[in-house]
mmCIF file of C-alpha atoms in Angstrom:
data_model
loop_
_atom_site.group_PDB
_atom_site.id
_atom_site.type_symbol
_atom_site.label_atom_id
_atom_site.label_comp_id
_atom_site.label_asym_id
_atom_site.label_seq_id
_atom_site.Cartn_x
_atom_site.Cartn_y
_atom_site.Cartn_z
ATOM 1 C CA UNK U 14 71.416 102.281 22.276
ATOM 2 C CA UNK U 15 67.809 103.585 22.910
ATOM 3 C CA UNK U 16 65.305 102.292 20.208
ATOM 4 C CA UNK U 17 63.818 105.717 18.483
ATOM 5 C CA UNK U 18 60.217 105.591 19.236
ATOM 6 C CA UNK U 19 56.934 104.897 17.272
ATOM 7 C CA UNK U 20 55.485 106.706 15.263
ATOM 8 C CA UNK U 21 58.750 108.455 14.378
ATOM 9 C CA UNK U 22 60.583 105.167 13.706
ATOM 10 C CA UNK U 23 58.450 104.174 11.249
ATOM 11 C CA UNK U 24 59.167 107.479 9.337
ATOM 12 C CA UNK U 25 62.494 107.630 9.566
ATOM 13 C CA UNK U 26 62.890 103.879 7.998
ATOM 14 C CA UNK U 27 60.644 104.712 5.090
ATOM 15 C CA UNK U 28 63.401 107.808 4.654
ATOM 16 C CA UNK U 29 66.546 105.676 5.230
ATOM 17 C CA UNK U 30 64.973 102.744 2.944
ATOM 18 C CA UNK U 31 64.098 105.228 0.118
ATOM 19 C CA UNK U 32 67.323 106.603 0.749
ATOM 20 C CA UNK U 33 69.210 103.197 0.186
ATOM 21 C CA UNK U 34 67.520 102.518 -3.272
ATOM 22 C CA UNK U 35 68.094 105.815 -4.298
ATOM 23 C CA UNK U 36 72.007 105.392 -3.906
ATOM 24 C CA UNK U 37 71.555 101.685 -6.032
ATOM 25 C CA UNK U 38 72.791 100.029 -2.741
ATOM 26 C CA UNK U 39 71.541 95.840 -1.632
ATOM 27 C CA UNK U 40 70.838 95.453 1.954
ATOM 28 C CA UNK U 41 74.336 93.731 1.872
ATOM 29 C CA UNK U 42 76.356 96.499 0.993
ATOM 30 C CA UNK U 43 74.309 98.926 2.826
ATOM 31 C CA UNK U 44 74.461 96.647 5.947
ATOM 32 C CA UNK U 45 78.350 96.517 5.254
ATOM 33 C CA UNK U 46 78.724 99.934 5.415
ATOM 34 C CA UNK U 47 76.541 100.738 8.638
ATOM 35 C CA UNK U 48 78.256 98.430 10.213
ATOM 36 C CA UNK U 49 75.061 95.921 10.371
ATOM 37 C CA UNK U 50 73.931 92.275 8.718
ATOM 38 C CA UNK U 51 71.914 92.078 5.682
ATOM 39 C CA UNK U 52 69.413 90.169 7.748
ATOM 40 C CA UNK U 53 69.335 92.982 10.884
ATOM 41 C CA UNK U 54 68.549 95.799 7.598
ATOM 42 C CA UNK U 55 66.177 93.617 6.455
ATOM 43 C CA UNK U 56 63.852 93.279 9.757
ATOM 44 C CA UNK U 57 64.745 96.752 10.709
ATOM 45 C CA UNK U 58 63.257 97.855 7.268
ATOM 46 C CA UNK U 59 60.418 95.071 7.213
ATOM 47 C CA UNK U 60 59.726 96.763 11.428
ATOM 48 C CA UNK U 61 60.385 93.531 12.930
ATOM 49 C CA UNK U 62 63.649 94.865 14.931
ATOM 50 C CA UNK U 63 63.593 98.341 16.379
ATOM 51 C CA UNK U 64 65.266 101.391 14.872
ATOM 52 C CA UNK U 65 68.183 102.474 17.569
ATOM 53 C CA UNK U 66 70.572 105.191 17.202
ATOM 54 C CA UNK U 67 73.166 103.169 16.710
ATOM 55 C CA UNK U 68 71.312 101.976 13.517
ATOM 56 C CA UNK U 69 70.639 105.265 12.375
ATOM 57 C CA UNK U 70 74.435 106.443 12.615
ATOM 58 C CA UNK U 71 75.396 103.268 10.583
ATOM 59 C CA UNK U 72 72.905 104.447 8.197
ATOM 60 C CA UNK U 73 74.712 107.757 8.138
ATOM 61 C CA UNK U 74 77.909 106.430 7.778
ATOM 62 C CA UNK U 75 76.482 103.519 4.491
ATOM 63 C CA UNK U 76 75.606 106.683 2.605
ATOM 64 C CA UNK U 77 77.813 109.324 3.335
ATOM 65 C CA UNK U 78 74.727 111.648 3.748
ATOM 66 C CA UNK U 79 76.813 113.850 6.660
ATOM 67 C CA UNK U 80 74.561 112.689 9.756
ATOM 68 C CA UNK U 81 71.082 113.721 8.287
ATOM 69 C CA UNK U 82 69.133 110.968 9.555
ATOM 70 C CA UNK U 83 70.474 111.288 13.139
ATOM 71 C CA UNK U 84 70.033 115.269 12.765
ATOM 72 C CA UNK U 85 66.281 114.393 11.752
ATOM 73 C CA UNK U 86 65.772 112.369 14.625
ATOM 74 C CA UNK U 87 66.838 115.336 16.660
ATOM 75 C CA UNK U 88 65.277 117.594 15.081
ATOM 76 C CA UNK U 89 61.670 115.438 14.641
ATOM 77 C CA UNK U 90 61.958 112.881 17.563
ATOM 78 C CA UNK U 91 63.708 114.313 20.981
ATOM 79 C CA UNK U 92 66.689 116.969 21.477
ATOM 80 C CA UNK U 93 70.353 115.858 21.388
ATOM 81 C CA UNK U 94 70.450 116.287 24.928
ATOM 82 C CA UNK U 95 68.180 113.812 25.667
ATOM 83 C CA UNK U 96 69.141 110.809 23.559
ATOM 84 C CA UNK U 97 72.089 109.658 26.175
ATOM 85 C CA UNK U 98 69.443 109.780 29.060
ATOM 86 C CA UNK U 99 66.993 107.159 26.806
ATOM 87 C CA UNK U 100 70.049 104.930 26.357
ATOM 88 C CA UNK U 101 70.456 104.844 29.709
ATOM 89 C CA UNK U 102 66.962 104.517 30.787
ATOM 90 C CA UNK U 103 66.142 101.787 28.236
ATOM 91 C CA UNK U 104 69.095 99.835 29.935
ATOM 92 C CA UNK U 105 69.129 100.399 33.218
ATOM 93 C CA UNK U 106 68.675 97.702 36.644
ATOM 94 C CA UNK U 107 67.162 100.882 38.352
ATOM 95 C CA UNK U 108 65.811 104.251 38.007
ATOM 96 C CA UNK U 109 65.050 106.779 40.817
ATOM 97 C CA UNK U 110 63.538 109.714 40.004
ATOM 98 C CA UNK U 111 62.747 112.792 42.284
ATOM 99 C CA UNK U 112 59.812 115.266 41.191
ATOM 100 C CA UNK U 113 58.732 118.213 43.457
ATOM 101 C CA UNK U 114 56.131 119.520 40.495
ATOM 102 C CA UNK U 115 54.671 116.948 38.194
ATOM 103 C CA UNK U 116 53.933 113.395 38.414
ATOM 104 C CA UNK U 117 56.785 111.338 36.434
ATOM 105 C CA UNK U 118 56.956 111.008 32.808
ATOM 106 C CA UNK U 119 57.035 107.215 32.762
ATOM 107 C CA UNK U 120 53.946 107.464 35.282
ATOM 108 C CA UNK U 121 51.380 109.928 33.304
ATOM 109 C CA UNK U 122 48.433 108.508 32.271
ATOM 110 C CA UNK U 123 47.791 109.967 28.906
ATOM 111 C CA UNK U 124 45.519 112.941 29.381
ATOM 112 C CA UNK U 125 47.767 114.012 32.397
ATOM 113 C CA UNK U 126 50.592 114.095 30.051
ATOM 114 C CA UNK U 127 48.505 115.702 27.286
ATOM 115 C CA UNK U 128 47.681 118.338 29.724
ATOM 116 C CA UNK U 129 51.028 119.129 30.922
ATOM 117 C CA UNK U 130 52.850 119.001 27.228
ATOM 118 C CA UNK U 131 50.329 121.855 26.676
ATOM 119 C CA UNK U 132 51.071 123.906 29.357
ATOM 120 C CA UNK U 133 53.783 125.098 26.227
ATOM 121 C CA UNK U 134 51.273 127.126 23.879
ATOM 122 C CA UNK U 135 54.082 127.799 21.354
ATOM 123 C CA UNK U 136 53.752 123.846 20.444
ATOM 124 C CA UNK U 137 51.220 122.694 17.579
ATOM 125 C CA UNK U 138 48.179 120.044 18.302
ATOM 126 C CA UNK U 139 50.651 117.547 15.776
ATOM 127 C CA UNK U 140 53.992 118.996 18.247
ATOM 128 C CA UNK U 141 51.673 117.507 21.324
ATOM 129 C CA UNK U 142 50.521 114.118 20.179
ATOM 130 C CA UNK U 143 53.949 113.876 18.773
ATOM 131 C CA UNK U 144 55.797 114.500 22.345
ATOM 132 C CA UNK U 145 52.841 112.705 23.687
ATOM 133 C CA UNK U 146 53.075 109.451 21.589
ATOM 134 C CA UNK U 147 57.157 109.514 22.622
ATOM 135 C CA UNK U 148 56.042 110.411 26.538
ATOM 136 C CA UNK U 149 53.979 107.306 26.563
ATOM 137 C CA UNK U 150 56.025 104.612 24.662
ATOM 138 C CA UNK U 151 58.949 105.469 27.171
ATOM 139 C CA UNK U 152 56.535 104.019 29.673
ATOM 140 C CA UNK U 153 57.183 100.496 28.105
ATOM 141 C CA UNK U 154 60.243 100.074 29.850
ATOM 142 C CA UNK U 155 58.576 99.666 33.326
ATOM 143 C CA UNK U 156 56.666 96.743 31.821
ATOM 144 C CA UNK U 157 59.337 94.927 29.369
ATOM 145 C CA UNK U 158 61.229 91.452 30.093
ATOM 146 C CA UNK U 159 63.476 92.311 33.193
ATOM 147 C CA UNK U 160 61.804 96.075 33.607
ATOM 148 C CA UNK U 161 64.189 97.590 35.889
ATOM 149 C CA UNK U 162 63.431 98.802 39.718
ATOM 150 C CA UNK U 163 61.513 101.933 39.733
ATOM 151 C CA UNK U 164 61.672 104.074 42.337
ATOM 152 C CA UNK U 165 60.032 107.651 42.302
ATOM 153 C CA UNK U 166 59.713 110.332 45.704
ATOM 154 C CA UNK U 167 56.961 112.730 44.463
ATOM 155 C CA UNK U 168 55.995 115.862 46.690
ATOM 156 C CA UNK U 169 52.514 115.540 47.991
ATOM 157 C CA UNK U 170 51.307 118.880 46.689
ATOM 158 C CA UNK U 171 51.865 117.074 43.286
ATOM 159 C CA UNK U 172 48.982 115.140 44.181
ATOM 160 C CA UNK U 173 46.852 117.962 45.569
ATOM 161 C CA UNK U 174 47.208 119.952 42.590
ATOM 162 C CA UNK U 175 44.311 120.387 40.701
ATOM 163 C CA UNK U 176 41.847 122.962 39.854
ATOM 164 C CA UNK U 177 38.096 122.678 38.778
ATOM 165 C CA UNK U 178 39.203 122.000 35.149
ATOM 166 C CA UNK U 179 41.856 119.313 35.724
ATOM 167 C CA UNK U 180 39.682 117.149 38.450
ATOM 168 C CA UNK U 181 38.503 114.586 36.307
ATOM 169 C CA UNK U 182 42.106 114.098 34.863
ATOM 170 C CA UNK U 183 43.582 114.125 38.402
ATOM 171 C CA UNK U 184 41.350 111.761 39.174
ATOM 172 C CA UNK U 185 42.399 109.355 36.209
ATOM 173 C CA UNK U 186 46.417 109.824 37.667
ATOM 174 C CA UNK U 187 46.005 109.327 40.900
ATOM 175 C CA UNK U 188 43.930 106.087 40.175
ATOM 176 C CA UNK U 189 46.453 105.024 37.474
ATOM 177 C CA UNK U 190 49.409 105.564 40.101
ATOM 178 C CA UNK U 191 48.056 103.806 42.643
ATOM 179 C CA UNK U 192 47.697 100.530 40.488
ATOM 180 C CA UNK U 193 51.092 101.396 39.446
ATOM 181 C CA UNK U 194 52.641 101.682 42.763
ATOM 182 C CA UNK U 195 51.480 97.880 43.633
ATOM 183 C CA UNK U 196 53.620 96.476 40.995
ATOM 184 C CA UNK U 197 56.743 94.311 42.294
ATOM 185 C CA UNK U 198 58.807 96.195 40.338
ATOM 186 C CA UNK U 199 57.871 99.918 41.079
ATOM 187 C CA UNK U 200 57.937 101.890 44.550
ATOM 188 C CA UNK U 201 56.395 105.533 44.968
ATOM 189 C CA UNK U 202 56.995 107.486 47.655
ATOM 190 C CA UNK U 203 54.966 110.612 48.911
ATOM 191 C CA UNK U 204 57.243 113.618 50.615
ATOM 192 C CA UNK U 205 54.581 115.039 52.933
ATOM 193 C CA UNK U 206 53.952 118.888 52.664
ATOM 194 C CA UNK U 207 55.126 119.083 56.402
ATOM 195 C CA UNK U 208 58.686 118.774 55.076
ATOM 196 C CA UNK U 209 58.601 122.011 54.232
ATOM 197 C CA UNK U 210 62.581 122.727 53.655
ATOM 198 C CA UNK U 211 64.599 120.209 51.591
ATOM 199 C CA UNK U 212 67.439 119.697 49.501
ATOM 200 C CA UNK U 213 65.295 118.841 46.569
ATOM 201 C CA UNK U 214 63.525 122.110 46.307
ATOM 202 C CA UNK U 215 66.339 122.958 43.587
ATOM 203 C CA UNK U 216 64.482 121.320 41.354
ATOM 204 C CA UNK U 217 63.362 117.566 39.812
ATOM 205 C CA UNK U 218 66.393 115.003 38.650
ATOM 206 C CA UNK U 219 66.787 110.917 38.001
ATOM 207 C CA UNK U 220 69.401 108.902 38.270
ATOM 208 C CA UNK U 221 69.788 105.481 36.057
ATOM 209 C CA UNK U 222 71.908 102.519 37.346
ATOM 210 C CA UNK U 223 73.613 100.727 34.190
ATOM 211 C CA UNK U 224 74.231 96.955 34.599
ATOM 212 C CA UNK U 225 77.286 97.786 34.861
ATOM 213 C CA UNK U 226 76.791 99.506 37.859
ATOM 214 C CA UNK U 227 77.529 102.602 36.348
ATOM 215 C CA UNK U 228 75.497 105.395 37.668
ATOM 216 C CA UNK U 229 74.115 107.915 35.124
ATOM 217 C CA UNK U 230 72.237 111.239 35.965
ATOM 218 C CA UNK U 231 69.267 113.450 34.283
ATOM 219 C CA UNK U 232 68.197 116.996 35.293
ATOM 220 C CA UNK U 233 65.540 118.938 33.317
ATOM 221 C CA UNK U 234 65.037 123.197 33.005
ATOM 222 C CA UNK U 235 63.078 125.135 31.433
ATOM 223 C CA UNK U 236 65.633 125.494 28.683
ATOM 224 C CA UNK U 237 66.260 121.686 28.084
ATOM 225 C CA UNK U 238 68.147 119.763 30.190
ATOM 226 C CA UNK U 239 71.570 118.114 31.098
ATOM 227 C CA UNK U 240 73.232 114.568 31.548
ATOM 228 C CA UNK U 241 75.798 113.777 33.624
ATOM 229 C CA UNK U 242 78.059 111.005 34.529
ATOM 230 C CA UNK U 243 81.276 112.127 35.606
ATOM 231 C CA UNK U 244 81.581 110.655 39.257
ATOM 232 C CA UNK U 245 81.693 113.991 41.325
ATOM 233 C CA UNK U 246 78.308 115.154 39.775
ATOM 234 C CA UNK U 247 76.488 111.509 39.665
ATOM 235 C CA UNK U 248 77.750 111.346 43.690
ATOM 236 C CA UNK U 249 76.131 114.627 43.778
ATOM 237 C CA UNK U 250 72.978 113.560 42.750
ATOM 238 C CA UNK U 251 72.981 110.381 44.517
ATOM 239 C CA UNK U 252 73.594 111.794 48.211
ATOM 240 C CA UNK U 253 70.977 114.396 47.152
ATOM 241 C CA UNK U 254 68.538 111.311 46.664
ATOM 242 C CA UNK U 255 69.531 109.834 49.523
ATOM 243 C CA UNK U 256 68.196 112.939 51.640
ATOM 244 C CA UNK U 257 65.060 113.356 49.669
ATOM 245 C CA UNK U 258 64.352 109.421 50.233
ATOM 246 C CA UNK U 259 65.196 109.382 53.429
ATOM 247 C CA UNK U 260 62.254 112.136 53.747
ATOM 248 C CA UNK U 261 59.397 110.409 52.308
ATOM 249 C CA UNK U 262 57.011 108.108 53.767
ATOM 250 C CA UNK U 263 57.277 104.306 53.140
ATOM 251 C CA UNK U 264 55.977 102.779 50.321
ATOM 252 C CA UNK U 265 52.810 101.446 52.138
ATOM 253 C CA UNK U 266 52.266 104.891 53.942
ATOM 254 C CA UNK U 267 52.739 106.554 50.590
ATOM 255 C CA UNK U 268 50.115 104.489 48.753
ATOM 256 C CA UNK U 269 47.587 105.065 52.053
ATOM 257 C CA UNK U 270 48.014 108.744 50.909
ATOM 258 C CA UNK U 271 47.558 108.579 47.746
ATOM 259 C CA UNK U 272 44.437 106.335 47.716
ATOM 260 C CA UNK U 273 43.307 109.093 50.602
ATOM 261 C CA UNK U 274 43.951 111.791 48.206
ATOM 262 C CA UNK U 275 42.038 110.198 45.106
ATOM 263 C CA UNK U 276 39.059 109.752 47.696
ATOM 264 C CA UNK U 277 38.873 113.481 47.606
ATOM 265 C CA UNK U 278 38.929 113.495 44.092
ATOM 266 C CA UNK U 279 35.909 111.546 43.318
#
């Protein structure tokens, strides 16, 4: 299961550790109930072992509390929605991710995904570093112990876009993605603005491959999102990759153009 991220994690074990002593309960017999060892509470508590879901339902479950600390997480941390799509992200062999609009979550520097979090001016300065602080420790997964293969096709007007107030930012990403797109691990790959018609114009999706093999798929709206794995929607998504890929320039091209664009920006 996903681990919840910092600094929600560490307020959410505070809760659930208060919680425990409240109901007179050891790390034994709370660890018996949630299904864990008294040694796995005891780093999880002491932050040496991260806080997953799966923890946080056991938690549930030890003190009967009717799924308050996973409804906190929801409520505080990410929406429902979303939590199957970081358990598969945080376990996948490969991600491919299309994006006609934005540059990637997991490849915003951190005042490019300031900026676009407040594009939404309902959310509060604490709702943005919040969402901010999750948006960037997601990024750790491209750089953990067996990272998984990351491949993104980004339209080129992504890169283009920027007006007199957002230079200096777009400056920062493009830099930032170009070191990014030299790593082993991680390919990026520039549909040029000549393709003018594609199948991806529907809108931006990602698709996780589980060790497994297992294919699991992520589309965001403006009203949330959806995940799918059932095997006629994931082949959907995957022959709709496929197109989009076969599209884009080549890796090397791709980073030509960006470096060409970021040139501009300076």
């Amino acid at each position: 299961m996903a681990d919840v991220p910092h600094p929600l994690a560490a307020f959410i074990v505070g809760e659930i550790r208060r919680a425990r002593g409240a109901a007179g309960m050891t790390q034994e017999a709370f660890g018996r109930g949630a299904g864990f060892s008294a040694s796995h509470v005891s780093a999880v508590e002491g932050e040496t072992r991260a806080l997953t879901m799966d923890f946080i339902k056991g938690a549930d479950r030890a003190l009967s509390n009717g799924g308050l600390f996973e409804r906190m997480v929801a409520k505080l941390g990410m929406p429902s929605w979303f939590l199957p799509w970081l358990d598969a992200e945080r376990a996948a062999a490969q991600l491919r991710v299309f994006q006609p609009s934005l540059v990637p979550g997991l490849l915003q520097t951190e005042s490019y995904g300031r900026a676009v979090i407040r594009c939404d001016d309902t959310l509060s300065d604490d709702e943005v570093d919040r969402r901010l602080a999750h948006r960037l420790d997601r990024q750790g997964v491209l750089t953990q112990a067996n990272a998984p293969q990351f491949i993104a096709v980004i339209a080129e007007a992504v890169l283009r876009r920027a007006g007199a107030d957002f230079r200096d930012i777009m400056a920062g990403q493009i830099k930032h993605l170009t070191t990014l797109a030299e790593r082993p691990n991680i390919s990026v790959h520039v549909l040029p603005d000549e393709v003018s018609m594609h199948v991806g114009l529907t809108g931006p999706f990602s698709l996780a491959r589980l060790p497994d093999h297992k294919w699991v798929g992520q589309m965001e709206n403006q009203l949330g999102g959806v995940v799918v794995d059932s095997d006629t929607d994931v082949d959907t998504l995957v022959s709709r990759w496929e197109t989009v890929r076969n599209e884009a320039l080549s890796r090397r091209q791709s980073i030509e153009l960006i470096e060409e664009v970021g040139t501009s920006w300076t």
